Coordinates of C-alpha atoms and ligand atoms in Angstrom, one line a residue:
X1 CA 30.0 -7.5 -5.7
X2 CA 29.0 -5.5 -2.8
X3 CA 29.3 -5.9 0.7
X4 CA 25.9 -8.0 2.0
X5 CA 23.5 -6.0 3.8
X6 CA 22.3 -7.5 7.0
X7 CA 19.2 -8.1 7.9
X8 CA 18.5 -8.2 11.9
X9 CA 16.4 -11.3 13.5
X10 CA 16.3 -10.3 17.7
X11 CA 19.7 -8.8 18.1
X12 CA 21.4 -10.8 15.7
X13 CA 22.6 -9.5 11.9
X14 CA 22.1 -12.2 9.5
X15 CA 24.2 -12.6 6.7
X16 CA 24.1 -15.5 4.4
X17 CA 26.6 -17.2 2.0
X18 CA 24.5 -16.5 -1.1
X19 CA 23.0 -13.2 -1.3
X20 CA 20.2 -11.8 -3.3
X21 CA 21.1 -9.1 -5.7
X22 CA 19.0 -5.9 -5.7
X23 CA 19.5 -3.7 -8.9
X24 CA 18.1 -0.4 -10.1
X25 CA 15.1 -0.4 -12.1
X26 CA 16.1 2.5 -14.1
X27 CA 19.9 1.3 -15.2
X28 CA 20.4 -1.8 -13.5
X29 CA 23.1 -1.2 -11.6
X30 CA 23.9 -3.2 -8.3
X31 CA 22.5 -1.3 -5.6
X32 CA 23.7 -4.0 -2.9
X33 CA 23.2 -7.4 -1.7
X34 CA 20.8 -8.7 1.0
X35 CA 20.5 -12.1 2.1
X36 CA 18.6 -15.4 1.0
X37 CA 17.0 -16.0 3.9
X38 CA 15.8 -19.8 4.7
X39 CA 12.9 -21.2 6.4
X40 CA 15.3 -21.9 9.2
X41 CA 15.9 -18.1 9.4
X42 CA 12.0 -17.6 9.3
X43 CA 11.4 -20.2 12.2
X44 CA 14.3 -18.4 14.6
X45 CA 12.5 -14.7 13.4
X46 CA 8.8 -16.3 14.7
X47 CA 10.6 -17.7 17.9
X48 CA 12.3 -14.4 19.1
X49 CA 8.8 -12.9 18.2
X50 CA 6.9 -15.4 20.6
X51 CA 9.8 -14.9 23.3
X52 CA 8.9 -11.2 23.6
X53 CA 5.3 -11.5 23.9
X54 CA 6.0 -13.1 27.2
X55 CA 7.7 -9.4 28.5
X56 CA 5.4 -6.9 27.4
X57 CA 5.7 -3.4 25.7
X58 CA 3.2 -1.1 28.2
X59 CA 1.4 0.9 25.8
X60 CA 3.3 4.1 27.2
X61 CA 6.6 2.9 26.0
X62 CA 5.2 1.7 23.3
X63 CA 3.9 5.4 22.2
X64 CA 7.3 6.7 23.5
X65 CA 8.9 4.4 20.4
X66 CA 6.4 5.3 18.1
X67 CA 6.9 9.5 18.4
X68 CA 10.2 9.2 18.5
X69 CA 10.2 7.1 15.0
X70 CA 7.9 9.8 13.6
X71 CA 10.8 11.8 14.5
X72 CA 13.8 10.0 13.4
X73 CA 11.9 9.3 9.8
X74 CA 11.1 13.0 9.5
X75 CA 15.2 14.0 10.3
X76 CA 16.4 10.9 7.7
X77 CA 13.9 12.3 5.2
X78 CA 16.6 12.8 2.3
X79 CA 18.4 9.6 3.0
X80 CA 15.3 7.3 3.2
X81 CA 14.2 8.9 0.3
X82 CA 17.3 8.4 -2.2
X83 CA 17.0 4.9 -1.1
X84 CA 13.3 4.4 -2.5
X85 CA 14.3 6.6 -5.5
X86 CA 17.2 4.1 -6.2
X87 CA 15.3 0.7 -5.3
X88 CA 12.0 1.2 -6.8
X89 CA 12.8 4.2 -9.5
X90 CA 10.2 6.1 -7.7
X91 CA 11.0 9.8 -8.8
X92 CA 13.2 11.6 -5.9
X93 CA 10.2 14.1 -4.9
X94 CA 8.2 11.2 -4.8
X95 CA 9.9 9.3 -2.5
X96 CA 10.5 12.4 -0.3
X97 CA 6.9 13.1 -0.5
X98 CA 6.4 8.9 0.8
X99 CA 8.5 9.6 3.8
X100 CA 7.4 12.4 4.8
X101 CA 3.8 10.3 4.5
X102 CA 5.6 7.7 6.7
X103 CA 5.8 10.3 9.7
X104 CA 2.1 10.7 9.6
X105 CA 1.9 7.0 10.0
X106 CA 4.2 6.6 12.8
X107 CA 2.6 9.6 14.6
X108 CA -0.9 8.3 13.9
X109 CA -0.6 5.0 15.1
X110 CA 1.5 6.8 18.3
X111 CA -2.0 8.3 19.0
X112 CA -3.8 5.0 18.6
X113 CA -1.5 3.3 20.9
X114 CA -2.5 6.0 23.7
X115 CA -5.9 5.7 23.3
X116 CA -6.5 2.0 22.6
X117 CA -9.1 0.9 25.2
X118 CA -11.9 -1.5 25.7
X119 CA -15.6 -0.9 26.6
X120 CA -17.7 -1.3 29.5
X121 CA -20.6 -4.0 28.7
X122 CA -24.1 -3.2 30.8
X123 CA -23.8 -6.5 32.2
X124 CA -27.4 -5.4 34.3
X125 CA -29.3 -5.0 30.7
X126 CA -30.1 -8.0 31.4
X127 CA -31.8 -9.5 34.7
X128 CA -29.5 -12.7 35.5
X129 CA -26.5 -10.2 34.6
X130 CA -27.5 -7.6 37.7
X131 CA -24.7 -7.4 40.2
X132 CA -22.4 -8.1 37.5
X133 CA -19.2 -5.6 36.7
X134 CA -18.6 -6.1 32.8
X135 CA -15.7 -5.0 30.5
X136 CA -13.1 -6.0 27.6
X137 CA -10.1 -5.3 27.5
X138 CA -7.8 -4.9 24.1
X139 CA -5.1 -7.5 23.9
X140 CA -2.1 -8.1 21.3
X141 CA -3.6 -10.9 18.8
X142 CA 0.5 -12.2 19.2
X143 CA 3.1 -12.6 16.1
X144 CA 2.2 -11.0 13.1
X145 CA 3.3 -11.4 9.6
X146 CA 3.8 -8.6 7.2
X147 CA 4.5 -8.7 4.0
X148 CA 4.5 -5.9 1.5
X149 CA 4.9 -4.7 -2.4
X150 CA 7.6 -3.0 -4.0
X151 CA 5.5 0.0 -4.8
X152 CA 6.1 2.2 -1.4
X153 CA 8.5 0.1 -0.3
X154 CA 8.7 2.7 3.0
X155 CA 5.5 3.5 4.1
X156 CA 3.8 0.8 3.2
X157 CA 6.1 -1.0 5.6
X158 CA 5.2 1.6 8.3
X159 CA 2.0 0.7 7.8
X160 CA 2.4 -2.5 9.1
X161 CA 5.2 -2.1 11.8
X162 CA 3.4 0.9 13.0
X163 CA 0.2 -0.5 14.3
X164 CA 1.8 -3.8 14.9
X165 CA 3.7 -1.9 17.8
X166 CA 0.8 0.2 18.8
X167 CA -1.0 -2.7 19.1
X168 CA 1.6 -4.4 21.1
X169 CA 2.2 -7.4 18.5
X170 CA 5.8 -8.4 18.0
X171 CA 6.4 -8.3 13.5
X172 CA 8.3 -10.4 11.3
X173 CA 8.5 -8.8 8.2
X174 CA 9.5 -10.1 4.4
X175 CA 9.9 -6.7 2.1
X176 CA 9.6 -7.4 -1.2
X177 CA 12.3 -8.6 -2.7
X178 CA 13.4 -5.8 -5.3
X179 CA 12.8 -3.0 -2.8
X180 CA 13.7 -4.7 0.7
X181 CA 16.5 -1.8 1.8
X182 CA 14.1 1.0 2.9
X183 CA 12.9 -1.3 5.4
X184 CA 15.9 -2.5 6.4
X185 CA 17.5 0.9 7.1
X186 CA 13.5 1.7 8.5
X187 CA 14.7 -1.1 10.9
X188 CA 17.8 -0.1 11.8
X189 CA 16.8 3.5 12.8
X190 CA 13.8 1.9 15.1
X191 CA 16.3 0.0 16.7
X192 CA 19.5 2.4 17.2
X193 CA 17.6 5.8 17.5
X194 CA 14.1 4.9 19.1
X195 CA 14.6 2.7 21.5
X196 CA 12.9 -0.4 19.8
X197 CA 13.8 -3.6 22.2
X198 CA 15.3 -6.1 20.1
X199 CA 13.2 -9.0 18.6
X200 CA 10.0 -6.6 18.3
X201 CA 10.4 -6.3 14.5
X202 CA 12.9 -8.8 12.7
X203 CA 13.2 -9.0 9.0
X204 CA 13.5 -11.7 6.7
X205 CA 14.5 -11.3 2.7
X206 CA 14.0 -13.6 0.6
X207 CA 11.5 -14.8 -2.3
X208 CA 7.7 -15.0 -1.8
X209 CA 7.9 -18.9 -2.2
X210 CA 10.9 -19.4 0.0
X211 CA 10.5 -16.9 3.2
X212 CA 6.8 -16.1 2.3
X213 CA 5.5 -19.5 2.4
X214 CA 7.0 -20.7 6.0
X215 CA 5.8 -17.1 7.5
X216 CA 2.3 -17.5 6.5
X217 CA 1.7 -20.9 7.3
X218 CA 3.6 -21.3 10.9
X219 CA 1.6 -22.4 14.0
X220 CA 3.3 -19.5 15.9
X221 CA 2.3 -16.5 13.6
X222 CA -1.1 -15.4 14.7
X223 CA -2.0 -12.4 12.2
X224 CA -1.1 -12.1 8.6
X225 CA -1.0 -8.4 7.3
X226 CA -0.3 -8.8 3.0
X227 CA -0.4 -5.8 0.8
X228 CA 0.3 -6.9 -3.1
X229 CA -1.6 -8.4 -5.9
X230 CA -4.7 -10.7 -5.6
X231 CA -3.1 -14.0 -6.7
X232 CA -0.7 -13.9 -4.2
X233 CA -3.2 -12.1 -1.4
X234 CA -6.0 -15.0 -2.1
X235 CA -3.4 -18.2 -2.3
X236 CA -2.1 -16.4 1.4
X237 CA -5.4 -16.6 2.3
X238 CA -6.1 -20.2 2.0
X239 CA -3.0 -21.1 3.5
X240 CA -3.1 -19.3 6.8
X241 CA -5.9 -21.5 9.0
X242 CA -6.9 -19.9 11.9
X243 CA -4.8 -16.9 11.6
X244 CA -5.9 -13.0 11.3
X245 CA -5.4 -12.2 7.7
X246 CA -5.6 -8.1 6.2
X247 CA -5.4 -8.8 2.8
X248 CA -4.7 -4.8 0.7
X249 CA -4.3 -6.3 -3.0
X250 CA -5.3 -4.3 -6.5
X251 CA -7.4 -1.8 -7.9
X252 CA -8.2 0.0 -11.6
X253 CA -9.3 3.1 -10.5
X254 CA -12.1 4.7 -12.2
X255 CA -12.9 8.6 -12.2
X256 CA -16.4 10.2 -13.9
X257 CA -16.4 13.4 -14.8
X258 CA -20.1 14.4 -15.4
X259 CA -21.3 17.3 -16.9
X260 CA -21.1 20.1 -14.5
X261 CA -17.9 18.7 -13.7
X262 CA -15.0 20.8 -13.4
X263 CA -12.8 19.1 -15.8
X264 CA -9.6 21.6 -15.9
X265 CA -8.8 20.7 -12.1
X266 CA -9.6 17.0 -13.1
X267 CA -7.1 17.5 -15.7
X268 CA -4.7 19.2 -13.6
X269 CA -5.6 16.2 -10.8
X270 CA -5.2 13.5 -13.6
X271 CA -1.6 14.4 -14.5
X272 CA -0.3 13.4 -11.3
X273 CA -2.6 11.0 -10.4
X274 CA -2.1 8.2 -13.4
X275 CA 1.3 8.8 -13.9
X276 CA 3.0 9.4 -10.3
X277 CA 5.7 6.7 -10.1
X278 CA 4.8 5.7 -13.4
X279 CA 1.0 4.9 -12.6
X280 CA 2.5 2.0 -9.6
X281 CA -0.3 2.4 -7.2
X282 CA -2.8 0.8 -6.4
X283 CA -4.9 3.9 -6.6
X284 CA -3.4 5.0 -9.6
X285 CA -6.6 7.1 -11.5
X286 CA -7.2 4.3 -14.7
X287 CA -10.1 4.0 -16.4
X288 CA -11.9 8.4 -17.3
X289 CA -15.4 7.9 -17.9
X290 CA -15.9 11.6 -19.4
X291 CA -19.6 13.4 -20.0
X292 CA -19.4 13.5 -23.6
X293 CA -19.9 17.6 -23.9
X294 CA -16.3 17.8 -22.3
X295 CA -14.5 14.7 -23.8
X296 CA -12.9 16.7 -26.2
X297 CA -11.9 19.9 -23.8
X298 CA -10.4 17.3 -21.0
X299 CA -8.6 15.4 -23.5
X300 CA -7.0 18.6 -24.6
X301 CA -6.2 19.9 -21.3
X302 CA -5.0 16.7 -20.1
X303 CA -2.2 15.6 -23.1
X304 CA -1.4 19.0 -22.8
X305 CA 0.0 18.3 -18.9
X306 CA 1.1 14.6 -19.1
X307 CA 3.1 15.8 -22.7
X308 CA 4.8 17.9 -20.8
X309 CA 6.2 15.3 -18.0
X310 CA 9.5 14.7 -17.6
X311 CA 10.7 11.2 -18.0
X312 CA 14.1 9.9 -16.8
X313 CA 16.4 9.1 -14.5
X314 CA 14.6 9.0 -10.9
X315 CA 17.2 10.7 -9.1
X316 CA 16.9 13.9 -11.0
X317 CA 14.8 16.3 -9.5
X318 CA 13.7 17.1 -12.6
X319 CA 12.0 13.7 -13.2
X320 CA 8.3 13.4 -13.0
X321 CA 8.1 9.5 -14.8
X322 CA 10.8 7.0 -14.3
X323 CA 10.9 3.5 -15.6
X324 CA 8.5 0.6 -14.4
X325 CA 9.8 -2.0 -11.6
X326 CA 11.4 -4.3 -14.2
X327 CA 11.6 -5.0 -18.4
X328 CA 9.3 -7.8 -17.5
X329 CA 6.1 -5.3 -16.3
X330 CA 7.4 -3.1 -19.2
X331 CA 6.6 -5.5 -22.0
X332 CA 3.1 -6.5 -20.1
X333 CA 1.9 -2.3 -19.8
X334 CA 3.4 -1.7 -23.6
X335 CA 1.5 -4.6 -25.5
X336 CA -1.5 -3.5 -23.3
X337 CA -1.6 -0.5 -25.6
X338 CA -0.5 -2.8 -28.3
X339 CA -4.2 -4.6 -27.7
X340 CA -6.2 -1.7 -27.2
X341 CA -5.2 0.4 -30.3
X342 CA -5.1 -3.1 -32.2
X343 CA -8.8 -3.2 -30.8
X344 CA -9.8 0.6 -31.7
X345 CA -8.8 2.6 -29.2
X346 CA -6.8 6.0 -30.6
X347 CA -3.4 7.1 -28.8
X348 CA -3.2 10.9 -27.4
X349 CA 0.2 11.2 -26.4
X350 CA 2.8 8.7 -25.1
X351 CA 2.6 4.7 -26.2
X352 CA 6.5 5.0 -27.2
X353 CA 9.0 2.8 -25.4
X354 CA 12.8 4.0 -25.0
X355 CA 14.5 0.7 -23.1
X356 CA 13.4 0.5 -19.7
X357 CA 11.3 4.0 -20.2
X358 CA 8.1 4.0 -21.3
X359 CA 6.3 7.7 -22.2
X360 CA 3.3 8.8 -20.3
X361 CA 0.0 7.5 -22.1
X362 CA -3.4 8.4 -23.0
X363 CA -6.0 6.3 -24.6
X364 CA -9.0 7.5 -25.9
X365 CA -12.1 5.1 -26.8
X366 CA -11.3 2.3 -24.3
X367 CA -13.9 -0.4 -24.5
X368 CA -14.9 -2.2 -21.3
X369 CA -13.7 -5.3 -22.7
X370 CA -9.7 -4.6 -23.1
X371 CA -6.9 -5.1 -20.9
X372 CA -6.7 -1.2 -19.6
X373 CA -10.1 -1.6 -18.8
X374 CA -10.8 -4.8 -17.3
X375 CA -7.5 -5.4 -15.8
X376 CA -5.0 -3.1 -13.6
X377 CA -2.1 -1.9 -15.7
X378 CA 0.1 -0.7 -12.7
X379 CA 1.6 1.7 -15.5
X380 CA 2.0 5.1 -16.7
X381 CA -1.4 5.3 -18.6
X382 CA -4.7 6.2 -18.8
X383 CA -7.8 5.3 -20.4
X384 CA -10.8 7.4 -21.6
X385 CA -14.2 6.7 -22.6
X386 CA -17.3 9.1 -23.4
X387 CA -20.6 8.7 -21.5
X388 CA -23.9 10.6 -22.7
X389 CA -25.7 9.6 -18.9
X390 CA -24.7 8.9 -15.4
X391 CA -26.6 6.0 -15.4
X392 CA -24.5 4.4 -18.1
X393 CA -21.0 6.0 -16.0
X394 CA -21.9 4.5 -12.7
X395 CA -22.4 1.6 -14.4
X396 CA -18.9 1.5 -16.7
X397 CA -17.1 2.3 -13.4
X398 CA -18.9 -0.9 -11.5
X399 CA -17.9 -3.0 -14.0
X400 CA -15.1 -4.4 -12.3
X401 CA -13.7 -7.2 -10.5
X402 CA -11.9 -4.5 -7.8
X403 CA -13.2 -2.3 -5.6
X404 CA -10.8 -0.1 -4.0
X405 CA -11.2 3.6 -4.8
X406 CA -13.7 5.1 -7.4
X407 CA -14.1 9.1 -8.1
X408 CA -16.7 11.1 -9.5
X409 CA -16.2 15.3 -10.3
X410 CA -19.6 17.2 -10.0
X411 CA -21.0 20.5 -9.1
X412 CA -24.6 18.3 -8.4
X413 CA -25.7 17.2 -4.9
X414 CA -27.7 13.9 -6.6
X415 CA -24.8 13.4 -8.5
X416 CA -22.6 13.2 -5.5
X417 CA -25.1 11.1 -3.6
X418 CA -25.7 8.7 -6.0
X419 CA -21.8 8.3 -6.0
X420 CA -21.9 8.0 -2.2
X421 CA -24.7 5.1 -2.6
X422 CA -24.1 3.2 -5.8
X423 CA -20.0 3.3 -6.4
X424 CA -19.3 0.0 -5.0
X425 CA -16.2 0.6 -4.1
X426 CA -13.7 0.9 -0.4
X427 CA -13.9 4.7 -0.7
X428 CA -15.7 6.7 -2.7
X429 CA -14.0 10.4 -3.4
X430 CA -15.6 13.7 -4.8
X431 CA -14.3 16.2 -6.4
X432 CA -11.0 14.7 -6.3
X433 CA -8.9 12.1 -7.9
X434 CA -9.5 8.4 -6.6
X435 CA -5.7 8.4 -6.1
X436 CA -5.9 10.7 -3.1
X437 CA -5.6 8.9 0.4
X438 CA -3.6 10.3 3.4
X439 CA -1.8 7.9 6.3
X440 CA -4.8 8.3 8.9
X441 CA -7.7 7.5 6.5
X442 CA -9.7 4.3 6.4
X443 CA -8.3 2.3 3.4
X444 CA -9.4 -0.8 2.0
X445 CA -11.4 -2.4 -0.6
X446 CA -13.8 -5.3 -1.5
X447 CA -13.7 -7.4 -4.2
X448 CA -10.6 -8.1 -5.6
X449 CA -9.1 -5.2 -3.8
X450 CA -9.2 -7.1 -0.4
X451 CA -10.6 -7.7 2.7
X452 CA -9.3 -5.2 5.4
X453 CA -9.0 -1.4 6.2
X454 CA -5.8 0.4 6.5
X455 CA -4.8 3.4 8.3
X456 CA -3.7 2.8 12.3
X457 CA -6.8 3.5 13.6
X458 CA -8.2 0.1 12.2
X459 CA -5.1 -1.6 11.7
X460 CA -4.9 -1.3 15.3
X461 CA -8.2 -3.0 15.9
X462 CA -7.2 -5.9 13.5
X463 CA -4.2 -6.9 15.2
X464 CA -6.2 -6.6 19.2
X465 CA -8.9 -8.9 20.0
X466 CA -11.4 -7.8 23.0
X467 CA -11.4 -9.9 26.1
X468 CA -14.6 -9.9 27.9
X469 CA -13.9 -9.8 31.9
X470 CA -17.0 -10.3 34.3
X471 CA -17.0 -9.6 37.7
X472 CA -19.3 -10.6 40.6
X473 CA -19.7 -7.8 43.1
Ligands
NAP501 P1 3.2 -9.1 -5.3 O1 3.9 -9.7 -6.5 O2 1.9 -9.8 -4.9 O3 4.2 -9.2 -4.1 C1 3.8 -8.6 -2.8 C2 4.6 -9.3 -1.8 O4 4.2 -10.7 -1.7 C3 6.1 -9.4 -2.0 O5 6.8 -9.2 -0.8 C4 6.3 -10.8 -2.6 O6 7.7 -11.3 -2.4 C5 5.4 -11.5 -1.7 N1 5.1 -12.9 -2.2 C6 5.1 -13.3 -3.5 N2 4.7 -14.6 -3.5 C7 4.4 -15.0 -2.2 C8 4.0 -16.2 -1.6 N3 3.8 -17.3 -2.3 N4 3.8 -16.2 -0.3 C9 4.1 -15.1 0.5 N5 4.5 -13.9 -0.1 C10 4.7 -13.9 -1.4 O7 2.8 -7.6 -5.5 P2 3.8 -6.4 -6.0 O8 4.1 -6.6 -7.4 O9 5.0 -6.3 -5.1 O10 2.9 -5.2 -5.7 C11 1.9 -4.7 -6.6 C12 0.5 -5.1 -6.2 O11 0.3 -4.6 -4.9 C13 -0.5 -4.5 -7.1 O12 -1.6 -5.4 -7.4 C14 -1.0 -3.3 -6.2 O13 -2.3 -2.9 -6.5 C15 -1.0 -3.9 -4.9 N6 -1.0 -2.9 -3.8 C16 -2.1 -2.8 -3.1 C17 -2.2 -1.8 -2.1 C18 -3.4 -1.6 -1.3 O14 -3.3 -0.9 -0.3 N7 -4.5 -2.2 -1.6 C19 -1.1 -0.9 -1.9 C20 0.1 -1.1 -2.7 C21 0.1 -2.1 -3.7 P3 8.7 -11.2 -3.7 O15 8.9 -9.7 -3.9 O16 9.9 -11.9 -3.1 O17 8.1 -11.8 -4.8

């Protein structure tokens, strides 16, 4: 057994008597122990939270902590990196390529936090309002919550610590519980290299049920920040009266390729796109709706590229595809395809399973009623379907309970704008994959997807509420 790794609540390193495991994906070896964290340990984290609102971060100091994290991320690249590769078999240039993504974050919401202002109000619009001065002011909401997925276990972290701080809310945070030690050594930096007070961010592990429950459902916690899947996101929601809550939950990603499409970048675009870290994002490109002139010179192009990825061991540089998050969410993606060809669907390439690897998959001739359709499959596959009009793609691509990013490749304005308008969806993308977001973006989704926007700039404004001050002259 290893040595537990602490978790910090204020200035305090927590240990606890029985720790939580946390093995490798890929070969299940012990990566280290963390602790089981109680509601008692939740209660003290909320409580050092409150304390600190009471001695506030001026937003200067508060930008100072935020460059110097995009900083100290940036230098601990490499380390923070093997740590994701390792936790959450996320392939090694992957995970380099997620913290270097996590500097943008932190430098982002290092603007935000020097910029964050109110607005004046024309208080003398209006008659009985003359001699009035009228303004608002942008104030911390207080405690917030965060708790995040497995699937970027580092950035999606910093993308709720970062505006938190901008904002000027004090955090507690509950990782998930297979990949919790990113954020923990995230932690640990803020505090030792950048100058982060203690009791601004403290960090509870621990299952959903157990640490997740008490956190969401405290008097004391004022703004609840949740990125994972719907079930959880919607029970969260009904639990936390009164409270703030950004919910970031699913997706099944569709991309159209239309006629005047250009289908070899799509192809290019695609390879990456369903099958980086083993197609576990929630943007991961699903469901290819594909002009039926060019189904069969896409499908060639693209089994070409995903037959050649490399699958394995996440640590290799080699590796493009590593395994999925656990045996469990193997079995669910591989009798998926099970369903699908049982159901008529044709394999390209892929659909074999080697232990806790499963091969990069296409399907061709998904039907809008199976699993890879209707559902998402948070795996290394894709799904293809001819259409003969745009009509019947726009339609196939809205047929969906999410709505988080949708993708359409054309060479026709009308075709674009009638992407822009009818793609009900958080973002709509052309000429690119649906998978493509960077740190500073707006982010978010409807439906099933959830009921915020990411990126600092709004996160910001979720976790401040406007004061309205009048003054008589
Ligand atoms: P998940 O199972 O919903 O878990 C997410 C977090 O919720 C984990 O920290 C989990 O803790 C915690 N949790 C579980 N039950 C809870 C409860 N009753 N109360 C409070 N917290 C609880 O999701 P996941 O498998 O980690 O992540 C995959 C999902 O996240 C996918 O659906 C994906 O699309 C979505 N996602 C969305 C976005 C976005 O921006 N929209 C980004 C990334 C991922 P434990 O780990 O201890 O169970």
């Amino acid at each position: 057994m290893t040595d537990q790794q602490p978790v910090r609540i204020g200035s305090e390193e927590i240990t606890t008597v029985e720790g939580r495991e946390v093995r490798a994906p890929y070969d299940d070896h012990l990566i280290a122990t963390v602790p089981s964290c109680t509601t008692e340990h939740v209660e003290r984290a909320i409580a050092i939270a409150k304390a600190v609102l009471a001695d506030p971060l001026p937003p200067w100091r508060r930008a100072e902590i935020l460059d110097a994290a995009a900083v100290a991320v940036a230098a601990h690249r490499d380390e923070l990196a093997a740590i994701i590769a390792e936790e959450a078999a996320k392939p090694i240039r992957t995970a380099r390529t997620e913290a270097e993504r996590s500097v943008i974050t932190f430098q982002s919401a290092a603007a935000e936090t020097r910029l964050l202002a109110g607005e004046m109000v024309p208080m003398d619009a209006a008659q009985p309002g003359e001699g009035k001065l009228g303004f608002t002011l942008r104030v911390p909401r207080g405690v917030v919550a965060a708790i995040s997925p497995f699937n970027f276990p580092l950035n999606l972290v910093a993308h709720k610590l970062a505006p938190a701080l901008a904002a000027g809310c004090p955090v507690v945070l509950k990782p998930a519980s297979q990949t919790p030690l990113s954020a923990i050594r995230l932690h640990e930096i803020l505090m030792d290299e950048c100058g982060l007070p203690p009791g601004w961010i403290n960090i509870v592990t621990g299952s959903g049920g157990t640490v997740g429950d008490p956190l969401v459902t405290h008097p004391d916690v004022d703004v609840v920040t949740f990125t994972g899947s719907p079930g959880v996101g919607w029970s969260i929601a009904e639990k936390a009266f009164r409270k703030k809550v950004g919910l970031e939950l699913g997706n099944n990603a569709p991309l159209i390729i239309d006629a005047s499409g250009d289908w070899e970048t799509a192809a290019q675009k695609v390879a990456v796109a369903g099958f980086s870290h083993a197609g576990q994002s929630c943007i991961s490109t699903q469901r290819i709706y594909v002009h039926r002139s060019l189904l069969d010179d896409f499908t060639a192009a693209l089994a070409e590229r995903v037959g050649a990825l490399r699958v394995g061991d996440p640590l290799d540089e080699a590796t493009d595809v590593s395994s999925l998050i656990s045996q469990a969410e193997t079995d669910r993606v591989e009798g998926w395809i099970g369903e699908a060809v049982g159901a008529g669907a044709s394999l390209v390439v892929g659909g074999q399973r080697h232990d806790r690897l499963l091969d990069p998959t296409i399907l061709t001739g998904i039907e809008p009623d199976m699993e890879v359709s209707r559902s998402e499959v948070f795996g290394p596959l894709v799904g293809l379907a001819g259409f003969d009009s745009l009509d019947d793609a726009l339609a196939l691509a809205n047929d969906t309970d999410y709505g988080l990013q949708a993708a359409l490749f054309t060479t026709e304005l009308d075709g674009a704008l009638r992407a822009a308008h009818e793609l009900d969806f958080g973002g709509v993308l052309v000429n690119e994959v649906p998978t493509f977001r960077t740190d500073q973006m707006p982010y978010g989704g409807v439906r099933d997807s959830g009921n915020t926007k990411e990126g600092p700039h709004w996160a910001v404004r979720e976790m401040t509420r406007e004061r309205l001050v009048v003054i008589q002259r």
